Coordinates of C-alpha atoms and ligand atoms in Angstrom, one line a residue:
M1054 CA 0.0 0.0 0.0
N1055 CA 1.3 3.4 -0.8
E1056 CA -1.7 5.5 -0.1
A1057 CA -3.5 6.5 3.1
V1058 CA -6.9 4.8 3.5
F1059 CA -7.9 6.2 6.9
P1060 CA -11.7 6.9 6.9
E1061 CA -12.8 10.5 6.6
H1062 CA -13.9 10.8 10.3
F1063 CA -11.1 8.7 11.7
L1064 CA -10.6 9.6 15.4
W1065 CA -7.0 10.6 15.6
G1066 CA -6.2 11.2 19.3
G1067 CA -4.2 10.8 22.4
A1068 CA -4.8 8.9 25.6
V1069 CA -3.9 9.2 29.3
A1070 CA -5.4 8.0 32.6
A1071 CA -6.5 10.2 35.4
N1072 CA -4.2 8.7 38.0
Q1073 CA -1.1 9.2 35.7
A1074 CA -1.9 12.7 34.8
E1075 CA -4.2 14.6 37.1
G1076 CA -2.4 14.7 40.4
A1077 CA -4.5 16.6 43.0
W1078 CA -4.9 13.2 44.6
D1079 CA -6.7 14.6 47.7
V1080 CA -8.1 17.9 46.3
D1081 CA -11.8 18.9 46.2
G1082 CA -13.0 15.9 48.1
K1083 CA -11.2 13.2 46.2
G1084 CA -10.6 10.0 48.1
P1085 CA -7.5 7.8 47.8
A1086 CA -7.3 5.3 44.9
I1087 CA -5.1 2.2 44.8
S1088 CA -2.8 4.2 42.5
D1089 CA -2.3 6.7 45.3
A1090 CA -1.0 4.1 47.8
I1091 CA 1.7 2.6 45.5
R1092 CA 5.1 4.1 45.1
N1093 CA 7.0 2.1 42.5
G1094 CA 4.4 1.5 39.8
I1095 CA 1.6 -1.0 39.8
V1096 CA 3.5 -3.9 38.3
G1097 CA 6.1 -4.5 41.0
G1098 CA 4.6 -2.3 43.6
S1099 CA 2.2 -3.1 46.4
L1100 CA -0.2 -1.1 48.5
D1101 CA 1.4 0.7 51.4
A1102 CA -0.4 0.0 54.7
E1103 CA -0.7 3.7 55.2
I1104 CA -0.2 6.6 52.8
N1105 CA 2.9 8.3 54.2
E1106 CA 3.0 11.8 52.8
S1107 CA 6.7 12.3 53.7
K1108 CA 7.4 9.8 51.0
Y1109 CA 7.1 10.4 47.2
Y1110 CA 4.1 9.0 45.4
A1111 CA 4.2 9.8 41.7
S1112 CA 0.4 10.0 41.3
H1113 CA -0.1 12.6 44.0
E1114 CA 1.0 15.4 41.8
A1115 CA 1.6 13.6 38.5
I1116 CA 1.8 16.3 35.8
D1117 CA -0.9 18.4 37.6
F1118 CA -3.3 18.0 34.7
Y1119 CA -6.0 18.8 37.3
H1120 CA -4.9 22.4 37.3
R1121 CA -3.3 22.7 33.9
Y1122 CA -5.8 21.0 31.7
K1123 CA -6.7 24.1 29.8
E1124 CA -3.1 24.8 28.8
D1125 CA -2.7 21.1 27.8
I1126 CA -5.9 20.9 25.9
A1127 CA -4.9 24.0 23.9
L1128 CA -1.7 22.1 22.9
F1129 CA -3.8 19.1 21.9
A1130 CA -6.0 21.3 19.8
E1131 CA -2.9 22.8 18.2
M1132 CA -1.8 19.3 17.3
G1133 CA -5.2 18.8 15.7
L1134 CA -6.4 15.9 18.0
K1135 CA -9.9 14.8 17.1
C1136 CA -10.4 12.9 20.3
F1137 CA -8.8 12.6 23.7
R1138 CA -9.1 9.5 25.9
T1139 CA -8.8 9.9 29.6
S1140 CA -10.4 8.2 32.6
I1141 CA -12.7 9.5 35.3
A1142 CA -11.1 8.9 38.7
W1143 CA -13.8 6.9 40.4
S1144 CA -12.7 8.2 43.8
R1145 CA -13.2 11.8 42.7
I1146 CA -16.9 11.0 42.2
F1147 CA -17.3 8.5 45.1
P1148 CA -14.3 9.1 47.5
N1149 CA -14.7 5.7 49.2
G1150 CA -16.5 3.9 46.4
D1151 CA -19.5 3.0 48.7
D1152 CA -20.6 6.5 49.6
A1153 CA -24.3 7.3 49.6
E1154 CA -23.9 10.5 47.6
P1155 CA -21.4 11.6 44.8
N1156 CA -18.9 14.4 45.3
E1157 CA -20.2 17.4 43.4
K1158 CA -16.8 19.0 43.1
G1159 CA -15.5 15.9 41.4
L1160 CA -18.4 15.9 39.0
Q1161 CA -17.9 19.5 38.3
F1162 CA -14.2 19.0 37.4
Y1163 CA -15.1 16.6 34.6
D1164 CA -17.9 18.9 33.4
N1165 CA -15.2 21.6 33.0
L1166 CA -12.7 19.2 31.4
F1167 CA -15.2 17.8 28.9
D1168 CA -16.5 21.4 28.1
E1169 CA -12.9 22.5 27.4
L1170 CA -12.4 19.5 25.1
L1171 CA -15.6 20.1 23.2
K1172 CA -14.9 23.8 22.9
H1173 CA -11.8 22.8 20.9
G1174 CA -13.8 20.3 18.8
I1175 CA -12.1 17.3 20.6
E1176 CA -14.3 14.3 21.3
P1177 CA -13.9 12.9 24.8
V1178 CA -13.3 9.1 25.0
I1179 CA -13.8 8.0 28.5
T1180 CA -12.6 5.0 30.5
I1181 CA -14.7 4.4 33.5
S1182 CA -12.1 2.5 35.5
H1183 CA -8.4 2.7 34.8
F1184 CA -6.2 1.1 37.5
E1185 CA -7.6 3.5 40.1
T1186 CA -10.3 1.8 42.1
P1187 CA -11.1 3.6 45.4
L1188 CA -8.7 2.3 48.0
H1189 CA -11.5 1.7 50.5
L1190 CA -13.0 -0.9 48.1
V1191 CA -9.9 -2.9 48.3
R1192 CA -9.3 -2.6 52.0
E1193 CA -12.9 -3.1 53.1
Y1194 CA -14.3 -5.4 50.5
G1195 CA -11.3 -7.1 48.9
G1196 CA -11.9 -5.6 45.4
W1197 CA -13.8 -7.3 42.6
V1198 CA -13.8 -10.7 44.2
N1199 CA -16.6 -9.2 46.3
R1200 CA -20.0 -9.0 44.5
N1201 CA -20.9 -5.8 46.3
L1202 CA -18.6 -4.0 43.8
I1203 CA -21.2 -4.6 41.0
A1204 CA -23.6 -2.3 42.8
F1205 CA -21.1 0.3 43.7
F1206 CA -19.8 0.4 40.1
T1207 CA -23.2 0.6 38.5
K1208 CA -24.2 3.4 40.8
Y1209 CA -21.1 5.3 39.7
C1210 CA -21.9 4.6 36.1
E1211 CA -25.5 5.8 36.4
I1212 CA -24.3 9.1 37.9
I1213 CA -21.7 9.7 35.3
F1214 CA -23.8 8.6 32.3
K1215 CA -26.6 11.0 33.5
R1216 CA -24.3 13.8 34.2
Y1217 CA -22.3 13.7 31.0
R1218 CA -24.9 12.3 28.6
N1219 CA -24.7 15.4 26.4
K1220 CA -20.9 15.5 26.4
V1221 CA -19.5 12.0 26.1
K1222 CA -20.5 9.5 23.4
Y1223 CA -17.5 7.0 23.5
W1224 CA -17.0 5.0 26.7
M1225 CA -15.0 2.0 27.9
T1226 CA -15.7 0.1 31.1
F1227 CA -12.5 -1.5 32.5
N1228 CA -9.0 -0.7 31.2
E1229 CA -7.0 -3.8 30.1
I1230 CA -9.2 -6.1 32.0
N1231 CA -7.2 -9.2 30.9
H1232 CA -4.4 -8.1 33.2
M1233 CA -6.6 -9.7 35.9
H1234 CA -4.2 -12.6 35.7
T1235 CA -0.9 -10.8 35.7
I1236 CA -1.5 -7.5 37.5
P1237 CA -4.6 -8.3 39.5
L1238 CA -4.2 -5.3 41.8
A1239 CA -4.5 -2.9 38.9
A1240 CA -7.1 -4.8 36.9
G1241 CA -9.3 -6.3 39.6
A1242 CA -8.4 -4.3 42.7
I1243 CA -7.3 -7.7 44.2
E1244 CA -4.5 -8.0 46.7
L1245 CA -3.7 -11.7 46.1
K1246 CA -2.3 -13.1 49.3
N1247 CA -2.9 -16.8 48.9
E1248 CA -1.5 -18.8 46.0
D1249 CA -4.0 -21.6 46.6
T1250 CA -7.0 -19.5 46.0
K1251 CA -5.5 -17.2 43.3
L1252 CA -7.3 -18.7 40.3
Q1253 CA -10.6 -18.9 42.1
D1254 CA -10.3 -15.3 43.1
I1255 CA -9.4 -14.1 39.6
Y1256 CA -12.2 -16.0 37.9
Q1257 CA -14.7 -14.9 40.6
A1258 CA -13.6 -11.2 40.1
S1259 CA -13.8 -11.7 36.4
H1260 CA -17.4 -12.9 36.6
N1261 CA -18.4 -9.9 38.8
V1262 CA -16.7 -7.6 36.3
F1263 CA -18.6 -9.2 33.4
V1264 CA -21.9 -8.6 35.1
A1265 CA -20.9 -5.0 35.9
N1266 CA -19.8 -4.5 32.4
S1267 CA -23.1 -5.7 30.9
L1268 CA -25.1 -3.6 33.3
A1269 CA -23.0 -0.6 32.3
V1270 CA -23.6 -1.3 28.6
K1271 CA -27.4 -1.5 29.3
M1272 CA -27.5 1.7 31.2
C1273 CA -25.2 3.6 28.8
H1274 CA -27.5 2.8 25.9
E1275 CA -30.6 3.6 27.8
I1276 CA -29.3 6.9 29.2
I1277 CA -27.3 8.1 26.2
P1278 CA -28.9 7.1 22.9
G1279 CA -26.3 6.7 20.2
S1280 CA -23.5 6.1 22.6
Q1281 CA -20.8 3.5 22.0
I1282 CA -19.4 1.6 24.9
G1283 CA -16.5 -0.8 24.5
C1284 CA -14.5 -3.3 26.4
M1285 CA -10.7 -2.7 26.7
L1286 CA -7.9 -5.2 26.6
S1287 CA -4.2 -5.3 26.5
L1288 CA -3.5 -7.2 23.2
S1289 CA 0.2 -7.1 22.5
I1290 CA 0.6 -10.2 20.5
I1291 CA 2.2 -13.5 21.8
Y1292 CA 4.4 -15.5 19.3
P1293 CA 5.5 -19.0 19.9
N1294 CA 9.3 -19.2 20.4
S1295 CA 9.6 -21.9 17.8
C1296 CA 7.5 -24.1 15.6
N1297 CA 7.7 -26.8 18.3
P1298 CA 4.0 -27.7 18.7
E1299 CA 4.5 -27.4 22.5
D1300 CA 5.5 -23.7 22.1
V1301 CA 2.8 -23.1 19.6
F1302 CA 0.0 -24.5 21.7
E1303 CA 1.1 -22.9 24.9
A1304 CA 1.3 -19.5 23.2
Y1305 CA -2.2 -20.1 21.9
E1306 CA -3.5 -21.0 25.3
L1307 CA -1.9 -17.9 26.8
R1308 CA -3.5 -15.7 24.1
R1309 CA -6.8 -17.3 24.7
R1310 CA -6.5 -16.5 28.4
S1311 CA -6.6 -12.8 27.4
L1312 CA -9.2 -13.3 24.6
F1313 CA -11.5 -15.0 27.2
Y1314 CA -12.4 -11.4 28.4
S1315 CA -13.4 -10.1 24.9
D1316 CA -15.0 -13.5 24.1
V1317 CA -17.4 -13.0 27.0
M1318 CA -17.9 -9.3 26.6
M1319 CA -18.3 -9.3 22.8
R1320 CA -20.2 -12.6 22.3
G1321 CA -22.2 -12.6 25.6
Y1322 CA -21.5 -16.0 26.9
Y1323 CA -18.7 -18.1 28.5
P1324 CA -16.8 -20.1 25.9
N1325 CA -16.5 -23.9 26.2
Y1326 CA -12.7 -23.8 26.7
I1327 CA -13.1 -22.1 30.1
K1328 CA -15.1 -25.0 31.5
R1329 CA -12.1 -27.4 31.3
I1330 CA -9.9 -24.8 32.9
W1331 CA -12.3 -24.3 35.8
K1332 CA -12.8 -28.1 36.2
E1333 CA -9.1 -28.8 36.3
N1334 CA -8.5 -26.1 38.8
N1335 CA -11.5 -26.8 41.0
I1336 CA -13.0 -23.4 40.3
S1337 CA -16.6 -22.7 41.1
I1338 CA -18.1 -19.4 40.3
H1339 CA -20.7 -17.9 42.5
N1340 CA -23.4 -16.4 40.3
E1341 CA -26.9 -15.2 40.9
P1342 CA -30.1 -15.6 38.9
G1343 CA -30.1 -13.4 35.8
D1344 CA -26.3 -13.0 35.6
F1345 CA -26.0 -15.1 32.4
E1346 CA -28.9 -13.4 30.8
T1347 CA -27.5 -10.0 31.6
I1348 CA -24.1 -11.0 30.1
R1349 CA -25.8 -12.4 27.0
N1350 CA -28.1 -9.4 26.4
Y1351 CA -25.7 -6.5 26.8
T1352 CA -22.5 -7.0 24.9
S1353 CA -19.9 -4.3 24.2
D1354 CA -20.1 -2.3 21.0
Y1355 CA -16.4 -2.3 20.1
V1356 CA -13.1 -3.7 21.2
G1357 CA -10.8 -1.1 22.6
F1358 CA -7.3 -2.3 23.0
S1359 CA -3.7 -1.3 23.7
Y1360 CA -0.9 -2.6 21.6
Y1361 CA 2.7 -1.8 22.4
R1362 CA 4.8 -4.7 21.4
S1363 CA 5.0 -8.4 20.8
T1364 CA 6.2 -11.2 23.2
T1365 CA 7.9 -14.5 22.5
H1366 CA 6.8 -17.4 24.6
K1367 CA 8.4 -20.8 25.1
A1368 CA 6.5 -23.7 26.6
G1369 CA 7.0 -24.1 30.3
M1370 CA 8.6 -20.7 30.9
P1371 CA 7.4 -18.6 33.8
I1372 CA 4.8 -15.9 33.0
Q1373 CA 6.0 -12.5 33.9
G1374 CA 3.3 -9.7 33.6
N1375 CA 4.0 -6.1 32.7
T1376 CA 1.9 -3.2 31.6
G1377 CA 2.5 -3.8 27.9
G1378 CA 1.5 -7.5 28.1
I1379 CA 3.6 -10.5 29.3
M1380 CA 7.4 -10.3 29.1
G1381 CA 9.0 -13.0 26.9
L1382 CA 12.2 -14.2 25.3
D1383 CA 14.2 -12.1 23.0
N1384 CA 12.9 -12.0 19.4
P1385 CA 16.0 -11.9 17.2
Y1386 CA 14.0 -10.1 14.4
L1387 CA 13.1 -7.1 16.5
E1388 CA 14.8 -4.1 18.1
K1389 CA 13.8 -3.0 21.6
T1390 CA 13.2 0.2 23.4
A1391 CA 15.4 1.3 26.3
W1392 CA 12.9 -0.4 28.6
G1393 CA 13.3 -3.7 26.8
W1394 CA 10.0 -3.6 24.9
P1395 CA 10.3 -5.2 21.4
I1396 CA 9.2 -2.9 18.6
D1397 CA 6.9 -4.7 16.3
P1398 CA 4.7 -2.6 14.0
K1399 CA 3.5 -5.6 11.9
G1400 CA 2.1 -7.1 15.1
L1401 CA -0.4 -4.3 15.2
R1402 CA -1.7 -5.3 11.8
Y1403 CA -1.8 -8.9 13.0
V1404 CA -3.8 -8.1 16.1
C1405 CA -6.3 -5.9 14.2
N1406 CA -7.0 -8.8 11.8
E1407 CA -7.1 -11.4 14.5
I1408 CA -9.6 -9.5 16.6
Y1409 CA -11.7 -8.3 13.6
D1410 CA -11.9 -11.9 12.3
R1411 CA -13.0 -13.1 15.7
Y1412 CA -15.9 -10.6 16.3
Q1413 CA -16.5 -8.6 13.1
K1414 CA -17.1 -5.6 15.4
P1415 CA -15.3 -2.2 15.2
L1416 CA -11.9 -1.8 16.8
F1417 CA -10.5 1.2 18.6
I1418 CA -6.7 1.3 19.1
V1419 CA -6.8 3.3 22.4
E1420 CA -3.2 2.9 23.4
N1421 CA 0.0 2.6 21.3
G1422 CA 3.2 4.4 22.2
Y1423 CA 6.9 4.6 22.7
G1424 CA 8.4 5.0 26.1
G1425 CA 11.8 6.5 25.9
D1426 CA 14.1 9.0 27.7
D1427 CA 14.3 12.4 26.0
E1428 CA 17.0 15.0 26.0
F1429 CA 17.1 18.7 25.1
A1430 CA 19.5 19.6 22.3
Q1431 CA 21.6 22.7 22.8
D1432 CA 19.1 24.9 21.0
G1433 CA 16.4 23.8 23.5
S1434 CA 14.6 21.5 21.1
I1435 CA 13.8 17.8 21.6
I1436 CA 14.5 15.7 18.6
D1437 CA 12.7 12.4 19.3
D1438 CA 13.2 10.7 16.0
D1439 CA 12.8 7.2 17.6
R1440 CA 9.3 8.1 18.7
I1441 CA 8.4 9.4 15.3
S1442 CA 9.8 6.3 13.6
Y1443 CA 7.7 4.1 16.0
L1444 CA 4.6 6.1 15.3
N1445 CA 5.0 6.1 11.6
K1446 CA 5.7 2.4 11.3
H1447 CA 2.7 1.5 13.5
L1448 CA 0.4 3.8 11.6
L1449 CA 1.5 2.4 8.2
E1450 CA 0.6 -1.1 9.5
L1451 CA -2.7 0.3 10.8
N1452 CA -3.3 1.6 7.3
E1453 CA -2.7 -1.9 6.0
A1454 CA -5.1 -3.3 8.5
I1455 CA -7.8 -0.9 7.3
E1456 CA -7.1 -2.0 3.7
D1457 CA -7.3 -5.6 4.9
G1458 CA -10.9 -4.8 5.8
C1459 CA -10.7 -4.1 9.5
E1460 CA -13.2 -1.5 10.8
I1461 CA -11.2 0.9 12.9
I1462 CA -12.9 3.8 14.8
G1463 CA -9.7 5.6 15.7
Y1464 CA -6.2 5.6 17.2
T1465 CA -5.2 7.3 20.4
W1466 CA -1.4 7.5 21.0
W1467 CA -0.5 6.7 24.6
G1468 CA 0.6 9.7 26.4
P1469 CA 0.4 12.7 23.9
I1470 CA 2.0 14.5 26.9
D1471 CA 4.5 12.9 29.3
I1472 CA 2.8 11.3 32.2
V1473 CA 3.8 9.0 35.1
S1474 CA 4.5 5.4 34.0
A1475 CA 1.9 3.0 35.3
G1476 CA 4.4 0.1 35.4
T1477 CA 7.3 1.7 37.1
G1478 CA 6.1 5.0 38.6
E1479 CA 8.8 6.8 36.6
M1480 CA 8.6 10.1 34.8
K1481 CA 11.7 9.3 32.8
K1482 CA 9.9 6.8 30.7
R1483 CA 8.4 9.4 28.5
Y1484 CA 5.7 8.8 25.8
G1485 CA 4.7 12.4 25.1
F1486 CA 4.8 14.6 22.0
I1487 CA 4.8 17.3 24.7
Y1488 CA 7.7 17.2 27.3
V1489 CA 6.9 17.9 30.9
D1490 CA 9.7 19.2 33.1
K1491 CA 9.7 16.8 36.0
D1492 CA 12.1 14.0 37.0
N1493 CA 11.8 10.7 38.7
D1494 CA 12.1 12.3 42.2
G1495 CA 9.3 14.7 41.5
K1496 CA 11.5 17.7 40.9
G1497 CA 11.0 20.2 38.0
T1498 CA 9.0 23.2 36.9
L1499 CA 6.2 21.2 35.2
N1500 CA 6.7 23.4 32.2
R1501 CA 5.5 22.0 28.9
T1502 CA 7.7 21.9 25.7
R1503 CA 6.7 20.7 22.2
K1504 CA 9.0 17.9 20.9
K1505 CA 9.7 17.3 17.2
S1506 CA 7.1 14.5 17.2
F1507 CA 4.4 17.1 18.2
Y1508 CA 4.8 18.8 14.8
W1509 CA 5.0 15.4 13.0
Y1510 CA 1.8 14.0 14.5
K1511 CA 0.1 17.3 13.6
Q1512 CA 1.1 16.8 10.0
V1513 CA -0.2 13.2 10.0
I1514 CA -3.6 14.3 11.4
A1515 CA -3.9 17.3 9.1
T1516 CA -3.3 15.1 6.0
N1517 CA -5.4 12.2 7.4
G1518 CA -2.4 9.9 7.2
R1519 CA -0.9 11.0 3.8
A1520 CA 2.1 12.5 5.5
L1521 CA 3.1 9.0 6.6
F1522 CA 4.2 8.3 3.1
E1523 CA 6.4 11.3 2.9
S1524 CA 8.4 10.6 6.0
T1525 CA 12.1 10.1 5.7
I1526 CA 12.7 9.1 9.3
Ligands
LIG437 C1 -1.0 0.1 29.7 C2 -1.8 1.0 30.7 O1 -0.8 -1.1 30.2 O2 0.3 0.5 29.4 C3 -1.3 2.4 30.9 O3 -3.1 1.0 30.3 C4 0.2 2.4 30.9 O4 -1.8 2.8 32.1 C5 0.7 1.9 29.6 O5 0.8 3.6 31.2 C6 2.2 1.9 29.4 O6 2.9 1.3 30.4 P1 4.0 2.0 31.3 O7 4.3 1.0 32.4 O8 5.1 2.2 30.4 O9 3.4 3.3 31.8

């Protein structure tokens, strides 16, 4: 392909999450979220017993988007973003998660934020829960293993759907819900303490999430006619390490462990393969009358997914989770980022085809990005050619996927502005087209600077992808 085939109203955008950008962690009535009690990133980190403010927690200030969103949105508009994905911090709306009444100041903040986006012609794309469950729901209820969370979540959904029904059309329920197995604290608000009950807890939490997801879909369609509400998975591809059938089948099973989540949420029923897994692991799922009908009747409208890289898996090797998917063996055909993530643009085309073939429902690439360290040149500019190269190669493959027949709603680059890394809690792992002056210890002016990639993405959007074919990087 040597021409751009992005549809006319393609949603070019950028994506962040509240806890990685907003800061203001205890301002205007916000309660603590799990992300506020972890110091070293959600992958390796665990919840502190108490939040100790003499220590550094990256999310507490993050990039202070809470107070600087107008300046940042003006920059997004200058880049030409058509949409912006962020999450609502659940604990801004319900500080403990189980409160009787919502926090008006929290609701007002998102009114202001969405108004500002809409003023600039930028469509908000909203994740309802992105690794930031109210801390109280973990401490008091044990997270999504507890069925009570369904009611708390649906109450939260009802409030935000009613409040923002005239402002937000695109929604997603749970960020990267398939991380339930590898990062259960982030995805399921579960502090796994007992290896013996690990799988039971994960599948019980998953069932509760499926019911909550379907109830949210039902409500969203009832309250906001014409809305689109998707599921969201981390879908970096998994390759077998060799053509040894053992490697091939184990890689397939691992992939299916992720696709289990979209299978249920897109098709509306539990697939047969899960029954064997439950039987062999003595898992029994508590359900209540009506659960399976709810799951069947209210399926997600689209598959939102993140894609950062591919992974290479060998049969029998231990599974190591990370934000971008599982970590695997070196793939000799691929280069890696400074954080060891293989760069695999073709994998994006593969995943789009894989998922579209499976469901024939629209796809939304809601995270794809390059985490690297940036340096200022002597003239004060930031020349981030590696990021531009990553972006271009992935978008060219996305263009191929569209030509392959995949229906794609849009593409939101992860971190159009530098934010805190979810995995490591670092600022140094930068994704942005806009640099934020802040280091890993929290020092810096928080000033924003446009990188070279800022101007490049602007060109790509302005030409609806045609500029990709003119790049020399
Ligand atoms: C995804 C998450 O897993 O990966 C984001 O949805 C996260 O929250 C992103 O930031 C990139 O991971 P990291 O660890 O580099 O921030």
